[in-house]
Short mmCIF file of C-alpha atoms in Angstrom, two decimals:
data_model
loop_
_atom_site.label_atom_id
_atom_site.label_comp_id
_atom_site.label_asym_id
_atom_site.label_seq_id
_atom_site.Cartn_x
_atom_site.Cartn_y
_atom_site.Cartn_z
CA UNK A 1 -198.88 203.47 8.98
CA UNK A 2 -199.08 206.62 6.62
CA UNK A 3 -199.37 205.75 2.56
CA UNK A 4 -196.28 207.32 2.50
CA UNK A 5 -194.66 205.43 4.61
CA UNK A 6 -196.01 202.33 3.56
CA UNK A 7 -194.91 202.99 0.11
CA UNK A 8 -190.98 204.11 1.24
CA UNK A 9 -190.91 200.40 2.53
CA UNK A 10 -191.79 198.81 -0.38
CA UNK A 11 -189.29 201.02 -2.26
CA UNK A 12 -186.54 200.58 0.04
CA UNK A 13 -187.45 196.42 -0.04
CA UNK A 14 -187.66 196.13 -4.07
CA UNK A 15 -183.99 198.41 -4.27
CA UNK A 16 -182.67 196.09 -1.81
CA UNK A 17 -183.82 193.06 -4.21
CA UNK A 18 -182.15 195.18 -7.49
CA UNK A 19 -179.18 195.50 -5.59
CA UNK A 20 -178.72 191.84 -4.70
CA UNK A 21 -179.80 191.24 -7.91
CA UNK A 22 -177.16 193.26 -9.37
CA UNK A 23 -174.41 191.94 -7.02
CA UNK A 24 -175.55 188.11 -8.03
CA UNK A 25 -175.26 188.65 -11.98
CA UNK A 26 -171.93 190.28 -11.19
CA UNK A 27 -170.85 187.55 -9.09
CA UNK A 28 -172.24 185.01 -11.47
CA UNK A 29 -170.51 186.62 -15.19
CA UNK A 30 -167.03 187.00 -12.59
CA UNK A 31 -167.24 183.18 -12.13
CA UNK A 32 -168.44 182.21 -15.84
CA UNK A 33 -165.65 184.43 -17.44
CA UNK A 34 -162.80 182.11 -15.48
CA UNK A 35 -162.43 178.56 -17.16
CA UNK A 36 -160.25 175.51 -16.11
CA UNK A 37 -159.57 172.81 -18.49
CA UNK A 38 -157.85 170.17 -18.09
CA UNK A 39 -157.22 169.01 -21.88
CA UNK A 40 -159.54 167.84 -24.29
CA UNK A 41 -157.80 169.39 -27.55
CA UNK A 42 -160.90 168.79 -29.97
CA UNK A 43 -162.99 170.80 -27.18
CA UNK A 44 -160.89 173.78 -26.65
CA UNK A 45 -159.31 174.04 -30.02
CA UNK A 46 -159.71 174.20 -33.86
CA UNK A 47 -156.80 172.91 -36.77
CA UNK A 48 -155.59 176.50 -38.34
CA UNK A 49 -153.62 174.48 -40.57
CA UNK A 50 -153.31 171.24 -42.75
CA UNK A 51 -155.90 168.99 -40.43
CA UNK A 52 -153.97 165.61 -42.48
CA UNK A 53 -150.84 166.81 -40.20
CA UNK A 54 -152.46 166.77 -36.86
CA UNK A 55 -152.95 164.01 -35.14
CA UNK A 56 -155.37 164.07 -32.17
CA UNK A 57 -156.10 160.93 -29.66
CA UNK A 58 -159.57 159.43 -29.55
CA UNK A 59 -159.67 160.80 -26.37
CA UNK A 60 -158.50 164.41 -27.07
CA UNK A 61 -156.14 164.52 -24.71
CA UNK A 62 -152.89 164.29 -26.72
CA UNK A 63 -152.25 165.80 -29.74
CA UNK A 64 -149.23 165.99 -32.07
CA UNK A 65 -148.41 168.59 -34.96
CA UNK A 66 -145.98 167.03 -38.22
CA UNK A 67 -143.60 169.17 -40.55
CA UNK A 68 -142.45 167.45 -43.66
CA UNK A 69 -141.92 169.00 -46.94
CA UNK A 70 -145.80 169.23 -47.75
CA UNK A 71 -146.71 171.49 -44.90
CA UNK A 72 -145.94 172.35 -41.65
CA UNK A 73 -149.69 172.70 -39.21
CA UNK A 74 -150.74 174.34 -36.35
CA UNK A 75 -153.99 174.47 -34.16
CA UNK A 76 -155.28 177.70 -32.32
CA UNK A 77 -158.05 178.10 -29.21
CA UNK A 78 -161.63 178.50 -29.69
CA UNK A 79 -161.56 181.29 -26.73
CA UNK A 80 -159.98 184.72 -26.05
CA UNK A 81 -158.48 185.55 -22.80
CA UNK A 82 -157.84 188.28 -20.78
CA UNK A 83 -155.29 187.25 -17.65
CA UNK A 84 -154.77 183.74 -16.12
CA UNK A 85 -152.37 181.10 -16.45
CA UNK A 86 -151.67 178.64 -19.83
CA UNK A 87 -149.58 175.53 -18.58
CA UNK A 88 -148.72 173.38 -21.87
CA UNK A 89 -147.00 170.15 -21.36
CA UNK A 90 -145.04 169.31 -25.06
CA UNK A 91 -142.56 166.91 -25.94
CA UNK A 92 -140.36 168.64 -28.55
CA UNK A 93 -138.83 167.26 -32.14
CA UNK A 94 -136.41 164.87 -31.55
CA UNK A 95 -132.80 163.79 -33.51
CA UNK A 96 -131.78 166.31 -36.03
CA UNK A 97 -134.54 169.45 -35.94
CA UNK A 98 -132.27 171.89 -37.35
CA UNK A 99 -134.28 174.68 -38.94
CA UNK A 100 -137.19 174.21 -37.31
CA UNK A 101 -139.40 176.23 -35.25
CA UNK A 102 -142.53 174.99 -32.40
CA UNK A 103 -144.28 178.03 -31.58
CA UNK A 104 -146.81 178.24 -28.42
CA UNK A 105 -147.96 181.31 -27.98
CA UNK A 106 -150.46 184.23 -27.06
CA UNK A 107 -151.63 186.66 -29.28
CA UNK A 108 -154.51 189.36 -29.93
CA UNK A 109 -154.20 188.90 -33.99
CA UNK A 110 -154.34 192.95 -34.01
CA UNK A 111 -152.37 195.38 -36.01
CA UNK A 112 -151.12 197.07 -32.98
CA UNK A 113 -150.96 193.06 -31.64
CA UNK A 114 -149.87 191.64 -27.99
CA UNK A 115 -148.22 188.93 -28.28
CA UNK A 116 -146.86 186.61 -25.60
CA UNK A 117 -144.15 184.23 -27.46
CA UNK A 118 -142.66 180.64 -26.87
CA UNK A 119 -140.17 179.87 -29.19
CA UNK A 120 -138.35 176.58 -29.61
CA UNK A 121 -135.48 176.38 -31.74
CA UNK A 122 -134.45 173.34 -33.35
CA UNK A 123 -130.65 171.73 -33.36
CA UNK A 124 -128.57 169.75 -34.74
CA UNK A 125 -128.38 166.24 -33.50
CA UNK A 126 -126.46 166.09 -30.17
CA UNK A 127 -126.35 170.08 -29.89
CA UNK A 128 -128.92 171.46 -26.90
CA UNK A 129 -132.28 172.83 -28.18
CA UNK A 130 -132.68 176.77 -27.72
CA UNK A 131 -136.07 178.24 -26.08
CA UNK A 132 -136.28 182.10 -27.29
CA UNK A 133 -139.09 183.81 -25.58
CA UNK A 134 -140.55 187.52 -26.92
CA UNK A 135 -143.14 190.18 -25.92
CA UNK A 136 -145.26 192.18 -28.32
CA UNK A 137 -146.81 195.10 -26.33
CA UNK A 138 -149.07 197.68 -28.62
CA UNK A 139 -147.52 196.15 -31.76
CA UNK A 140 -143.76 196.36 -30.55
CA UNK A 141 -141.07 193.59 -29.95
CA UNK A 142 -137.83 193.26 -29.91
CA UNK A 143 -137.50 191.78 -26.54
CA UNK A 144 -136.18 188.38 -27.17
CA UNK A 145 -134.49 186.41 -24.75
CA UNK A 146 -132.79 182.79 -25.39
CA UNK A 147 -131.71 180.07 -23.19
CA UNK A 148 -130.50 176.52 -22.97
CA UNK A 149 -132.65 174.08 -21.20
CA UNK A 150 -130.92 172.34 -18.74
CA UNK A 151 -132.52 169.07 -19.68
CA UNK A 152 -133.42 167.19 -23.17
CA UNK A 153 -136.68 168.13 -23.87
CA UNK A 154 -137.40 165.58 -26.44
CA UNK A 155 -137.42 162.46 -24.56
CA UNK A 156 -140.38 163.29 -22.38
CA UNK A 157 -143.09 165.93 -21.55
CA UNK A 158 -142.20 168.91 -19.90
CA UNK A 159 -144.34 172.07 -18.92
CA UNK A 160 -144.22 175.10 -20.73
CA UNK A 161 -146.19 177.94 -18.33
CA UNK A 162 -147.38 181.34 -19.17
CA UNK A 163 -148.52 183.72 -15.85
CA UNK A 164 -150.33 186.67 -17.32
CA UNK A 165 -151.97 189.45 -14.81
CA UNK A 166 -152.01 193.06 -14.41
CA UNK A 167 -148.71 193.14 -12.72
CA UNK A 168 -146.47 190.70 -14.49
CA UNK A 169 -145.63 187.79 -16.92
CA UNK A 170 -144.14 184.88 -16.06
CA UNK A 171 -142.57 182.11 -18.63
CA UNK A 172 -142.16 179.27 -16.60
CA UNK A 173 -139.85 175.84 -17.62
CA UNK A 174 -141.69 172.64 -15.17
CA UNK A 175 -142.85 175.59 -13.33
CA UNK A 176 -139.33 177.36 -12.74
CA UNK A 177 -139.21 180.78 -13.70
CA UNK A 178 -137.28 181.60 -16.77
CA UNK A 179 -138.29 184.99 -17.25
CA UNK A 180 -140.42 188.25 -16.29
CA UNK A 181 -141.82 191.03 -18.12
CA UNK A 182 -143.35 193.17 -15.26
CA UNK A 183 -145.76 196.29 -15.86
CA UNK A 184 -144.37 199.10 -15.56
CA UNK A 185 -146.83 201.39 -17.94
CA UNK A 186 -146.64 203.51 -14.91
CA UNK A 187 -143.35 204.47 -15.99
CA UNK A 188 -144.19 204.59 -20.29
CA UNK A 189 -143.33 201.07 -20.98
CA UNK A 190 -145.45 199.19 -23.03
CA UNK A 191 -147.30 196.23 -21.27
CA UNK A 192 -150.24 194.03 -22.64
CA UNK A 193 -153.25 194.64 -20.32
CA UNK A 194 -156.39 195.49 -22.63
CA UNK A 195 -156.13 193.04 -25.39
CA UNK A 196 -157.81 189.41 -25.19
CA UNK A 197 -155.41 186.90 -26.92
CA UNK A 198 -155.86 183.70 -28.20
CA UNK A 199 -153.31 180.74 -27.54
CA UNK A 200 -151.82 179.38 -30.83
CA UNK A 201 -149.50 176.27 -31.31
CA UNK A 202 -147.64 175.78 -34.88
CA UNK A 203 -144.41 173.78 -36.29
CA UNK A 204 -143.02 175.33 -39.49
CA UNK A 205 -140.06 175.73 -41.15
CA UNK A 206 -137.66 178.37 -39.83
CA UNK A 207 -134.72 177.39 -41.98
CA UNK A 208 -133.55 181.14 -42.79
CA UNK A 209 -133.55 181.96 -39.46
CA UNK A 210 -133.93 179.11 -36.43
CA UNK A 211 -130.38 177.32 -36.25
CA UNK A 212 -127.48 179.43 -36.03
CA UNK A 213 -129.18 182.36 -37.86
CA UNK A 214 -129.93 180.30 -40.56
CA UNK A 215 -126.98 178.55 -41.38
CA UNK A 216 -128.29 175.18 -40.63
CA UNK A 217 -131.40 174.16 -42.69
CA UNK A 218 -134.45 171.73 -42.44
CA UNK A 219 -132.55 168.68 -43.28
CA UNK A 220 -135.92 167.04 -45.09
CA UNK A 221 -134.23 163.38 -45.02
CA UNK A 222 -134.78 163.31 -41.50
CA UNK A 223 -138.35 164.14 -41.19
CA UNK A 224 -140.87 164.50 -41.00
CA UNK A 225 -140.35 166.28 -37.52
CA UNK A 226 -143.02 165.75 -35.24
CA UNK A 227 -144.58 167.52 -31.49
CA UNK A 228 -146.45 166.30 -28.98
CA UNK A 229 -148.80 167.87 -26.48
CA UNK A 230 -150.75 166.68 -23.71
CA UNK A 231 -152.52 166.83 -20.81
CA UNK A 232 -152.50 170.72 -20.80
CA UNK A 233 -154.63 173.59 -18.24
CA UNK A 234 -156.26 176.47 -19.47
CA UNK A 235 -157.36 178.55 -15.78
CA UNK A 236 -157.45 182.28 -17.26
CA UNK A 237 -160.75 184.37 -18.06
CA UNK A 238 -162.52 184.07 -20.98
CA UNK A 239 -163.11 187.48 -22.88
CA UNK A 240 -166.71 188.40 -23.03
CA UNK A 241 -165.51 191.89 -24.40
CA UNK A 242 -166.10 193.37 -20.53
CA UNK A 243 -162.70 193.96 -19.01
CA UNK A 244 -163.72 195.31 -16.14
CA UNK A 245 -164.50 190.70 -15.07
CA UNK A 246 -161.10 189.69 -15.74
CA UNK A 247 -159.59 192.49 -13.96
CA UNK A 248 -161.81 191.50 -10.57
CA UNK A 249 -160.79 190.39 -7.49
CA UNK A 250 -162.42 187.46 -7.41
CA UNK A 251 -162.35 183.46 -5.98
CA UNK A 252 -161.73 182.32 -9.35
CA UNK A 253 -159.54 184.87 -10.73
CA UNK A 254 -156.44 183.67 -8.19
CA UNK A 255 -154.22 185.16 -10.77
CA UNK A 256 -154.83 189.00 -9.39
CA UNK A 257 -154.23 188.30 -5.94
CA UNK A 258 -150.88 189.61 -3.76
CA UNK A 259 -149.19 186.51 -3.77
CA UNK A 260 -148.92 186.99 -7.38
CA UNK A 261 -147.67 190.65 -7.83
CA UNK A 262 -144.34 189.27 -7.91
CA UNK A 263 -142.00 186.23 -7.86
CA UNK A 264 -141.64 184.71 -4.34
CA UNK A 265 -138.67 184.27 -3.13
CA UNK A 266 -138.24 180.30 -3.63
CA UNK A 267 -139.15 181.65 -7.17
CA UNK A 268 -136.31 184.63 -7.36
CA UNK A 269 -133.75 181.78 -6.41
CA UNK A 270 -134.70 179.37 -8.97
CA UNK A 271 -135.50 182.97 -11.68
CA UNK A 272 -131.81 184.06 -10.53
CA UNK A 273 -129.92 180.35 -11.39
CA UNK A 274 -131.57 180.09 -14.50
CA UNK A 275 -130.02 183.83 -15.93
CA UNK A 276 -126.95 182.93 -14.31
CA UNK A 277 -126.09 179.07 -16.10
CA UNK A 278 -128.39 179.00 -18.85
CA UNK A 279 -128.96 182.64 -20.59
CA UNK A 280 -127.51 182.62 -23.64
CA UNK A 281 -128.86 186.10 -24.91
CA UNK A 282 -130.46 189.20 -23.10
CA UNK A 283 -131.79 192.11 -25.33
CA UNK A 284 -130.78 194.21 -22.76
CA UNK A 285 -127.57 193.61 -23.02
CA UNK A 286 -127.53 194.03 -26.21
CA UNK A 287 -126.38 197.70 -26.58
CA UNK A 288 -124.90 197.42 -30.13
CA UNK A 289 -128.08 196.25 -31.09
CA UNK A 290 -129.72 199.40 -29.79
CA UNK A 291 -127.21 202.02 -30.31
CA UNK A 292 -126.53 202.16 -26.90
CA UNK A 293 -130.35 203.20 -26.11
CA UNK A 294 -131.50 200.25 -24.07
CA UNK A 295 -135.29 200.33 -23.95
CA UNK A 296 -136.68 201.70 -20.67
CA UNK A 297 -137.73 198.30 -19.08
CA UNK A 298 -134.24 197.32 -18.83
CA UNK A 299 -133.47 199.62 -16.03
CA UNK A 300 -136.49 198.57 -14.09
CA UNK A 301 -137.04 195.59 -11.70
CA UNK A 302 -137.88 192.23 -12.62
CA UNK A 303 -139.67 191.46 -9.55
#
């Protein structure tokens, strides 16, 4: 064997062992940027706001925010994310919560901010609650949508879900899809796709706004007003500020396969019944609201 020849070898062996190299450490920051947890609130988040009105079990794994005339409080995520799925399981204010607002939400805390909104509007004792869900895309909203649940959401945990991939969003209701936002950036509409977000959870006091635009107030004799969460999932990707790991196709980023491009069809039935009984407001239907200029998106498909 020439020197040459001998030395091509060992050059083709040691790029072979860079390249696997390469392809491992790729593999192995794709796996580490996806996270599943399955609810230990003092682990995966921080108090934002007045700690002496959250109330965490010595477990972690239920957790319950308080509004009173002091303070409302709130608690936000010690991670970023980029893509994945946030399934929340809350048990809202109960009796007379007119005027107030529980907010669970995603959100890049940017001035040109995506934002990913669950809003839950209090009522007036025996009236049904309102959910009001928004999008922020490159600092823009104005895309709420509001429905009754079909169920009283104070007597017992349900599931609040947020599906967030390059194709779509999905708000989900015990896993039944309440609404879409798809991407269609394609065609110039906004769509949040480079900005990490955070989740945030917060009770406060929307009296000027929350209960029949602000006509009923946060009746303080029948507080304080109190939220419970538990048991929750976090399975998205954790921002490590490298895009390119969230947006792989990869085992543990199920989010960006096919089968989630779009709602099945099980889910279009259950998507469809839900706009058809319980939507109670549409932005894009709203065409006094917009002059009669409809933003783009609401000529384009759902699913």
């Amino acid at each position: 064997m020439t020197q040459i020849n001998y030395k091509n070898k060992v050059m083709d062996k040691l790029k072979s062992i860079f390249l696997c190299g390469i392809f491992l450490l790729y593999s192995l920051q794709t796996s580490l940027a996806s996270v599943v947890s399955t609810g230990n609130f003092n682990n995966d988040f921080f108090v934002t706001w007045s700690p002496s009105h959250v109330n965490t079990s010595a477990d972690g794994r239920s957790r319950s925010l308080k509004l009173d005339q002091e303070a409302g409080s709130a608690f936000a995520s010690n991670d970023m994310f980029l893509f994945g799925q946030i399934d929340m399981p809350i048990k809202l204010v109960p009796g007379h919560s007119a005027g107030t607002v529980l907010a669970f939400y995603l959100t890049s805390d940017q001035p040109n901010r995506d934002e990913i909104d669950f809003e839950f509007l209090g009522n007036v004792s025996g009236q049904p609650y309102i959910l009001q869900t928004n999008v922020y895309a490159d600092g823009f909203d104005n895309r709420e949508e509001r429905i009754y649940l079909w169920f009283d959401p104070t007597k017992d945990f349900h599931t609040y879900s947020i599906l967030w991939n390059l194709h779509q969003i999905v708000f989900m209701v015990d896993f039944v899809p309440i609404r879409t936002y798809r991407n269609h950036a394609d065609k110039g509409v906004a769509y949040p796709r480079w900005q990490p977000m955070g989740i945030r959870i917060s009770l406060w006091d929307g009296s000027n706004w929350a209960t029949r635009g602000g006509k009923d107030k946060v009746d303080w004799s029948k507080g304080p007003f109190i939220a419970s969460f538990a048991n929750y999932t976090i399975d998205a990707c954790v921002w490590k500020g490298n895009a390119r790991f969230c947006r792989a196709d990869s085992s543990s980023n199920w989010w960006n396969k096919e089968e989630f491009t779009s709602l099945s069809w099980k889910q279009r039935r259950w998507f469809k019944w839900v706009r058809k009984y319980h939507l109670i407001y549409d932005y894009c239907q709203d065409n006094k609201r917009f002059n009669n200029n409809l933003p783009k998106e609401c000529y384009l498909s759902k699913y």
